[in-house]
Every structure is written in structure tokens, then in C-alpha cells.
Amino acid sequence: MEEFGPVDKFYKWLANEQADIEANGPRKRRGRKPTKNMYFTYMTDKAIVAYNNEPSYSKRNKIFREHINYPFNKLVENIYHTFRFSYFDVPYEDVKAEVVAFLTEKIGKYQEGKGKAFSYFSIVAKNYLIIQNNANYAKLKLRTDTTEIDANRNIYAEVSLNDHQESLRDFTNLWVSWYDDNINTIFVNKRDIVVADTILEIFRIRDNIENFNKKALYILIRERTGLKTQNITKVLNIMKRDYIKMYAVYRKSGHIVNTNI
């Protein structure tokens, strides 16, 4: 009798999950509100983890074909068109196939519990496309009259700015969730926990805050906590330190990692 492995367990879990959704509707999940056409979901995360843990090649091929290949292709497609990579001299489908192959090569590096798979593979795909796009641009400058190239555009800067903004938004959502889960470990003083929780709430509602002036935010935190500025500053500095250090790691790895360990 064939051993019941990670992929078999995934399909059993998936059947139960789909039955529950049909009976009770989708569950409310933490994080950013999903778009209407979700293609890379928590089910994809589970499939990737099962794929990485599965020793059977035939089962790995099956779960990749049925639950990972399409999300990978769609992710690359969206990134390619969002950032408008301009300097590839091969058809788009060839570029997409190349990047999907690269994601497949790196799939084993994804670590469960250290961030969403979508964020991790988005960073991997974007970095790969940026490197290839800029290499192609450099080659183009060598063989083409520079007057034929739009000298006013800095392709690397444009892509990097968009990449940074999207990466920062995704990281902030993950960081708030991680900090919320670990707040009682990071802070032991009840007063500090209240301040930290208030700051996290401001992060959660940041899209609805029009004025990000530092003084105005301090006033908002003081009003919510009833504490003095020095009490707030102490906690804020710790959270700021953690945010900066963890974002630096996230930009390279796509994972949320406690850098204080």
C-alpha cells in the first residue's frame, strides 16, 4: 500500500476545505482585502508546502500541474505587465516561461511561517525581471545609437520605485500581523503593550489617515492611550527599529524574520 504523504494530506485537506466553503461560505481571513479574481490564495501556499515536503516525484508533478503552475504563470504575467518591462527582444510568452522556470527552481527556498508565498515569489520574480531587463537595456545601449533611446527615462528607477512601493505595502501588512501575534513577547510592561497596540491600529487604518504629520500622529496616540510623549517615544523607537531591520531582510528573502533572535 502506497504511503500517505504530504500531497495526499493536501488533497484531503483541500476536499474538506472546499466542502466547508460550499456549506458555510468563505472564511474571513486577516490581511489585505482580496481582489475579486484571486489566483494565488492560501490554498496555493498549502500546495507549495506540500510540494516541497513530498518525496514522490509523480505526486510533486501532479500538485504542481494542478495547483501551482497557474498561480505562478498568473503572478509573472501580472508583474510583467504592471511594471512594463521594455527591453526583452524575445516574445512575452518566452519571457514568462523563463521566469516561471526560475520560480520553480527557487520553490524549495520558500519557508512556511515566514511570510506569504505570494509575497516571497513576487519578490523573486520582480528581482529576476529587473536584473534581466537592465542587462538587456545595457546591451541595447552598446549596439544602438543612444539618440534612439529615450534618455529621459531611467528604467531601473521607474521599476525600482514601483517595486519598492508594492513591496513596502505587502510587508507592512505582514509586519502588523506578525507584531500583533508577538506583542506580548516584545513588550512585558502593560503600558508599553497599550502603546504598541495603538500604533499597530494606526498602521491598520493608514489608508484612511489623511495627515501623516509626526506631531499629529503623536497627538492621536496620546489621545487614545492617555500617556505622555516620552512613554510613546520609547515604544515607537523599538517598533521603528524592528520595522527597518525586518524590512531589510524581507526585501532580500521575502520572509518575515525576527531579527532580534
CSV table of C-alpha atoms in Angstrom, one decimal:
chain,number,residue,atom,x,y,z
A,1,MET,CA,0.0,0.0,0.0
A,2,GLU,CA,1.4,3.4,-1.0
A,3,GLU,CA,2.4,5.7,1.8
A,4,PHE,CA,0.0,8.6,2.7
A,5,GLY,CA,2.3,11.6,2.1
A,6,PRO,CA,2.2,15.4,2.2
A,7,VAL,CA,0.5,15.7,-1.2
A,8,ASP,CA,-2.2,13.2,-0.2
A,9,LYS,CA,-2.8,15.1,3.0
A,10,PHE,CA,-3.1,18.3,1.0
A,11,TYR,CA,-5.8,16.8,-1.3
A,12,LYS,CA,-7.6,15.5,1.8
A,13,TRP,CA,-7.4,19.0,3.4
A,14,LEU,CA,-8.5,20.7,0.2
A,15,ALA,CA,-11.6,18.5,-0.1
A,16,ASN,CA,-12.6,19.3,3.4
A,17,GLU,CA,-11.9,23.0,2.9
A,18,GLN,CA,-13.9,23.2,-0.3
A,19,ALA,CA,-16.8,21.3,1.4
A,20,ASP,CA,-16.7,23.8,4.3
A,21,ILE,CA,-16.7,26.8,1.9
A,22,GLU,CA,-19.7,25.4,0.0
A,23,ALA,CA,-21.6,24.8,3.2
A,24,ASN,CA,-20.7,28.0,5.1
A,25,GLY,CA,-19.2,30.4,2.6
A,26,PRO,CA,-15.6,31.7,2.5
A,27,ARG,CA,-14.0,32.4,5.9
A,28,LYS,CA,-12.9,35.9,6.8
A,29,ARG,CA,-9.1,36.0,6.7
A,30,ARG,CA,-6.7,38.6,8.1
A,31,GLY,CA,-4.7,40.9,5.9
A,32,ARG,CA,-5.4,43.0,2.9
A,33,LYS,CA,-8.9,42.7,1.3
A,34,PRO,CA,-8.7,40.2,-1.5
A,35,THR,CA,-9.4,41.2,-5.1
A,36,LYS,CA,-12.3,39.8,-7.0
A,37,ASN,CA,-10.1,37.5,-9.1
A,38,MET,CA,-7.8,35.7,-6.6
A,39,TYR,CA,-5.4,33.3,-8.2
A,40,PHE,CA,-2.7,33.0,-5.6
A,41,THR,CA,-4.5,32.0,-2.3
A,42,TYR,CA,-3.8,30.3,1.0
A,43,MET,CA,-4.6,27.1,-0.9
A,44,THR,CA,-1.6,27.8,-3.2
A,45,ASP,CA,0.5,28.3,-0.1
A,46,LYS,CA,-0.5,24.9,1.3
A,47,ALA,CA,0.1,23.3,-2.1
A,48,ILE,CA,3.7,24.8,-2.3
A,49,VAL,CA,4.4,23.5,1.2
A,50,ALA,CA,3.1,20.0,0.3
A,51,TYR,CA,5.2,20.1,-2.9
A,52,ASN,CA,8.3,20.9,-1.0
A,53,ASN,CA,7.8,18.1,1.5
A,54,GLU,CA,6.7,15.4,-0.9
A,55,PRO,CA,9.3,12.8,-1.7
A,56,SER,CA,7.3,11.3,-4.6
A,57,TYR,CA,8.2,12.9,-8.0
A,58,SER,CA,4.9,11.8,-9.6
A,59,LYS,CA,2.9,13.4,-6.7
A,60,ARG,CA,5.0,16.6,-6.9
A,61,ASN,CA,4.3,16.8,-10.6
A,62,LYS,CA,0.6,16.3,-10.0
A,63,ILE,CA,0.2,19.0,-7.4
A,64,PHE,CA,2.4,21.4,-9.3
A,65,ARG,CA,0.4,20.9,-12.5
A,66,GLU,CA,-3.0,21.3,-10.8
A,67,HIS,CA,-2.4,23.9,-8.1
A,68,ILE,CA,0.9,25.8,-8.6
A,69,ASN,CA,1.6,26.2,-12.3
A,70,TYR,CA,-1.3,28.5,-13.0
A,71,PRO,CA,-0.7,30.8,-10.0
A,72,PHE,CA,3.0,31.1,-11.0
A,73,ASN,CA,2.1,31.9,-14.6
A,74,LYS,CA,-0.5,34.5,-13.5
A,75,LEU,CA,1.8,36.1,-11.0
A,76,VAL,CA,4.6,36.5,-13.6
A,77,GLU,CA,2.0,37.8,-16.1
A,78,ASN,CA,0.7,40.5,-13.7
A,79,ILE,CA,4.2,41.6,-12.6
A,80,TYR,CA,5.5,41.8,-16.2
A,81,HIS,CA,2.6,44.0,-17.4
A,82,THR,CA,2.4,46.1,-14.2
A,83,PHE,CA,6.0,47.2,-14.4
A,84,ARG,CA,6.1,47.3,-18.2
A,85,PHE,CA,9.5,45.7,-18.7
A,86,SER,CA,10.5,47.1,-22.1
A,87,TYR,CA,13.9,45.6,-23.0
A,88,PHE,CA,13.3,42.0,-23.9
A,89,ASP,CA,13.9,41.0,-27.5
A,90,VAL,CA,12.1,37.7,-27.3
A,91,PRO,CA,8.3,37.1,-27.3
A,92,TYR,CA,6.5,37.7,-24.0
A,93,GLU,CA,5.4,34.1,-23.7
A,94,ASP,CA,9.1,33.0,-23.7
A,95,VAL,CA,9.9,35.6,-21.0
A,96,LYS,CA,7.1,34.3,-18.9
A,97,ALA,CA,8.1,30.7,-19.3
A,98,GLU,CA,11.7,31.6,-18.3
A,99,VAL,CA,10.6,33.4,-15.1
A,100,VAL,CA,8.1,30.6,-14.2
A,101,ALA,CA,11.0,28.1,-14.6
A,102,PHE,CA,13.1,30.3,-12.3
A,103,LEU,CA,10.4,30.4,-9.7
A,104,THR,CA,10.1,26.6,-9.9
A,105,GLU,CA,13.9,26.3,-9.4
A,106,LYS,CA,13.6,28.5,-6.3
A,107,ILE,CA,10.4,26.9,-4.9
A,108,GLY,CA,12.3,24.9,-2.3
A,109,LYS,CA,13.7,28.0,-0.7
A,110,TYR,CA,10.2,29.1,0.5
A,111,GLN,CA,9.9,28.7,4.2
A,112,GLU,CA,6.4,28.1,5.7
A,113,GLY,CA,5.5,30.5,8.5
A,114,LYS,CA,7.9,33.3,7.4
A,115,GLY,CA,5.5,35.3,5.2
A,116,LYS,CA,3.0,34.6,2.5
A,117,ALA,CA,4.2,32.6,-0.5
A,118,PHE,CA,2.7,35.2,-2.8
A,119,SER,CA,5.0,37.9,-1.3
A,120,TYR,CA,8.0,35.7,-1.5
A,121,PHE,CA,7.6,34.7,-5.1
A,122,SER,CA,6.6,38.2,-6.2
A,123,ILE,CA,9.9,39.4,-4.9
A,124,VAL,CA,11.8,36.6,-6.6
A,125,ALA,CA,10.0,37.2,-9.9
A,126,LYS,CA,10.4,41.0,-9.8
A,127,ASN,CA,14.1,40.9,-8.9
A,128,TYR,CA,14.8,38.4,-11.7
A,129,LEU,CA,12.9,40.5,-14.3
A,130,ILE,CA,14.6,43.7,-13.1
A,131,ILE,CA,18.1,42.1,-13.5
A,132,GLN,CA,17.3,40.7,-16.9
A,133,ASN,CA,15.6,43.9,-18.1
A,134,ASN,CA,18.5,46.1,-17.1
A,135,ALA,CA,21.1,43.7,-18.6
A,136,ASN,CA,19.1,43.8,-21.9
A,137,TYR,CA,19.0,47.6,-21.7
A,138,ALA,CA,22.8,47.8,-21.2
A,139,LYS,CA,23.3,45.6,-24.3
A,140,LEU,CA,20.9,47.7,-26.3
A,141,LYS,CA,22.9,50.9,-25.5
A,142,LEU,CA,26.0,49.2,-26.7
A,143,ARG,CA,24.6,48.3,-30.1
A,144,THR,CA,22.2,51.2,-30.7
A,145,ASP,CA,22.7,54.9,-31.2
A,146,THR,CA,22.0,56.5,-27.8
A,147,THR,CA,19.8,59.1,-29.6
A,148,GLU,CA,17.4,56.4,-30.4
A,149,ILE,CA,16.9,55.5,-26.8
A,150,ASP,CA,14.7,57.7,-24.6
A,151,ALA,CA,17.5,59.3,-22.5
A,152,ASN,CA,14.9,60.9,-20.1
A,153,ARG,CA,13.8,57.6,-18.8
A,154,ASN,CA,15.5,55.8,-16.0
A,155,ILE,CA,14.0,52.3,-16.4
A,156,TYR,CA,15.8,51.0,-13.3
A,157,ALA,CA,14.5,53.9,-11.2
A,158,GLU,CA,10.9,53.5,-12.5
A,159,VAL,CA,10.7,49.8,-11.9
A,160,SER,CA,12.5,50.1,-8.5
A,161,LEU,CA,10.2,52.8,-7.3
A,162,ASN,CA,7.1,50.8,-8.2
A,163,ASP,CA,8.6,47.6,-6.8
A,164,HIS,CA,9.6,49.4,-3.5
A,165,GLN,CA,6.1,50.8,-3.1
A,166,GLU,CA,4.3,47.5,-3.6
A,167,SER,CA,6.9,45.6,-1.5
A,168,LEU,CA,6.5,48.1,1.3
A,169,ARG,CA,2.7,47.8,1.3
A,170,ASP,CA,2.8,44.0,1.4
A,171,PHE,CA,5.5,43.9,4.1
A,172,THR,CA,3.6,46.4,6.3
A,173,ASN,CA,0.5,44.2,6.2
A,174,LEU,CA,2.6,41.1,7.1
A,175,TRP,CA,4.6,43.0,9.7
A,176,VAL,CA,1.5,44.3,11.5
A,177,SER,CA,0.1,40.8,11.7
A,178,TRP,CA,3.4,39.4,12.9
A,179,TYR,CA,3.8,42.1,15.5
A,180,ASP,CA,0.3,41.7,16.7
A,181,ASP,CA,1.0,38.0,17.3
A,182,ASN,CA,4.2,38.7,19.2
A,183,ILE,CA,3.4,41.9,21.0
A,184,ASN,CA,3.3,40.2,24.4
A,185,THR,CA,6.8,38.8,23.9
A,186,ILE,CA,8.4,42.0,22.6
A,187,PHE,CA,6.9,44.1,25.4
A,188,VAL,CA,6.2,43.0,29.0
A,189,ASN,CA,5.0,46.3,30.5
A,190,LYS,CA,1.2,46.7,30.2
A,191,ARG,CA,1.6,50.4,29.4
A,192,ASP,CA,4.0,49.6,26.5
A,193,ILE,CA,1.7,47.0,25.1
A,194,VAL,CA,-1.2,49.5,25.1
A,195,VAL,CA,1.0,52.0,23.1
A,196,ALA,CA,2.3,49.3,20.7
A,197,ASP,CA,-1.3,48.1,20.1
A,198,THR,CA,-2.4,51.6,19.4
A,199,ILE,CA,0.5,52.1,16.9
A,200,LEU,CA,-0.4,48.9,15.2
A,201,GLU,CA,-4.0,50.0,14.8
A,202,ILE,CA,-2.8,53.2,13.2
A,203,PHE,CA,-0.9,51.1,10.7
A,204,ARG,CA,-4.1,49.1,10.0
A,205,ILE,CA,-6.2,52.2,9.2
A,206,ARG,CA,-3.3,54.1,7.5
A,207,ASP,CA,-5.2,54.2,4.2
A,208,ASN,CA,-7.9,56.3,6.0
A,209,ILE,CA,-5.5,58.8,7.6
A,210,GLU,CA,-5.0,61.9,5.6
A,211,ASN,CA,-2.4,63.6,7.7
A,212,PHE,CA,0.8,61.7,8.5
A,213,ASN,CA,2.4,64.6,10.1
A,214,LYS,CA,4.6,63.3,13.0
A,215,LYS,CA,3.1,65.7,15.5
A,216,ALA,CA,-0.4,64.9,14.6
A,217,LEU,CA,0.2,61.2,14.9
A,218,TYR,CA,1.7,61.7,18.4
A,219,ILE,CA,-1.4,63.6,19.4
A,220,LEU,CA,-3.6,60.8,18.1
A,221,ILE,CA,-1.6,58.2,20.1
A,222,ARG,CA,-1.7,60.4,23.2
A,223,GLU,CA,-5.5,60.8,22.9
A,224,ARG,CA,-6.0,57.0,22.5
A,225,THR,CA,-3.6,56.0,25.3
A,226,GLY,CA,-3.7,58.9,27.8
A,227,LEU,CA,0.1,58.6,28.1
A,228,LYS,CA,2.9,61.1,27.9
A,229,THR,CA,5.1,61.6,24.8
A,230,GLN,CA,8.2,60.0,26.4
A,231,ASN,CA,6.3,56.8,27.1
A,232,ILE,CA,5.1,56.7,23.4
A,233,THR,CA,8.6,57.5,22.0
A,234,LYS,CA,10.3,54.6,23.8
A,235,VAL,CA,7.9,52.1,22.3
A,236,LEU,CA,7.8,53.8,18.9
A,237,ASN,CA,11.6,53.7,18.7
A,238,ILE,CA,11.6,49.9,19.4
A,239,MET,CA,9.0,49.3,16.7
A,240,LYS,CA,10.8,51.6,14.3
A,241,ARG,CA,14.0,49.6,14.8
A,242,ASP,CA,12.2,46.3,14.3
A,243,TYR,CA,10.4,47.6,11.2
A,244,ILE,CA,13.6,48.8,9.5
A,245,LYS,CA,15.6,45.7,10.3
A,246,MET,CA,12.9,43.2,9.3
A,247,TYR,CA,12.1,45.1,6.1
A,248,ALA,CA,15.7,44.9,5.0
A,249,VAL,CA,15.6,41.1,5.5
A,250,TYR,CA,12.2,40.8,3.8
A,251,ARG,CA,13.4,42.7,0.7
A,252,LYS,CA,16.1,40.1,0.2
A,253,SER,CA,14.3,36.9,1.2
A,254,GLY,CA,10.5,37.6,1.0
A,255,HIS,CA,10.2,36.2,4.6
A,256,ILE,CA,9.1,37.9,7.9
A,257,VAL,CA,12.0,37.1,10.2
A,258,ASN,CA,12.5,38.2,13.9
A,259,THR,CA,15.9,39.8,13.6
A,260,ASN,CA,16.3,40.1,17.3
A,261,ILE,CA,16.9,36.4,17.7
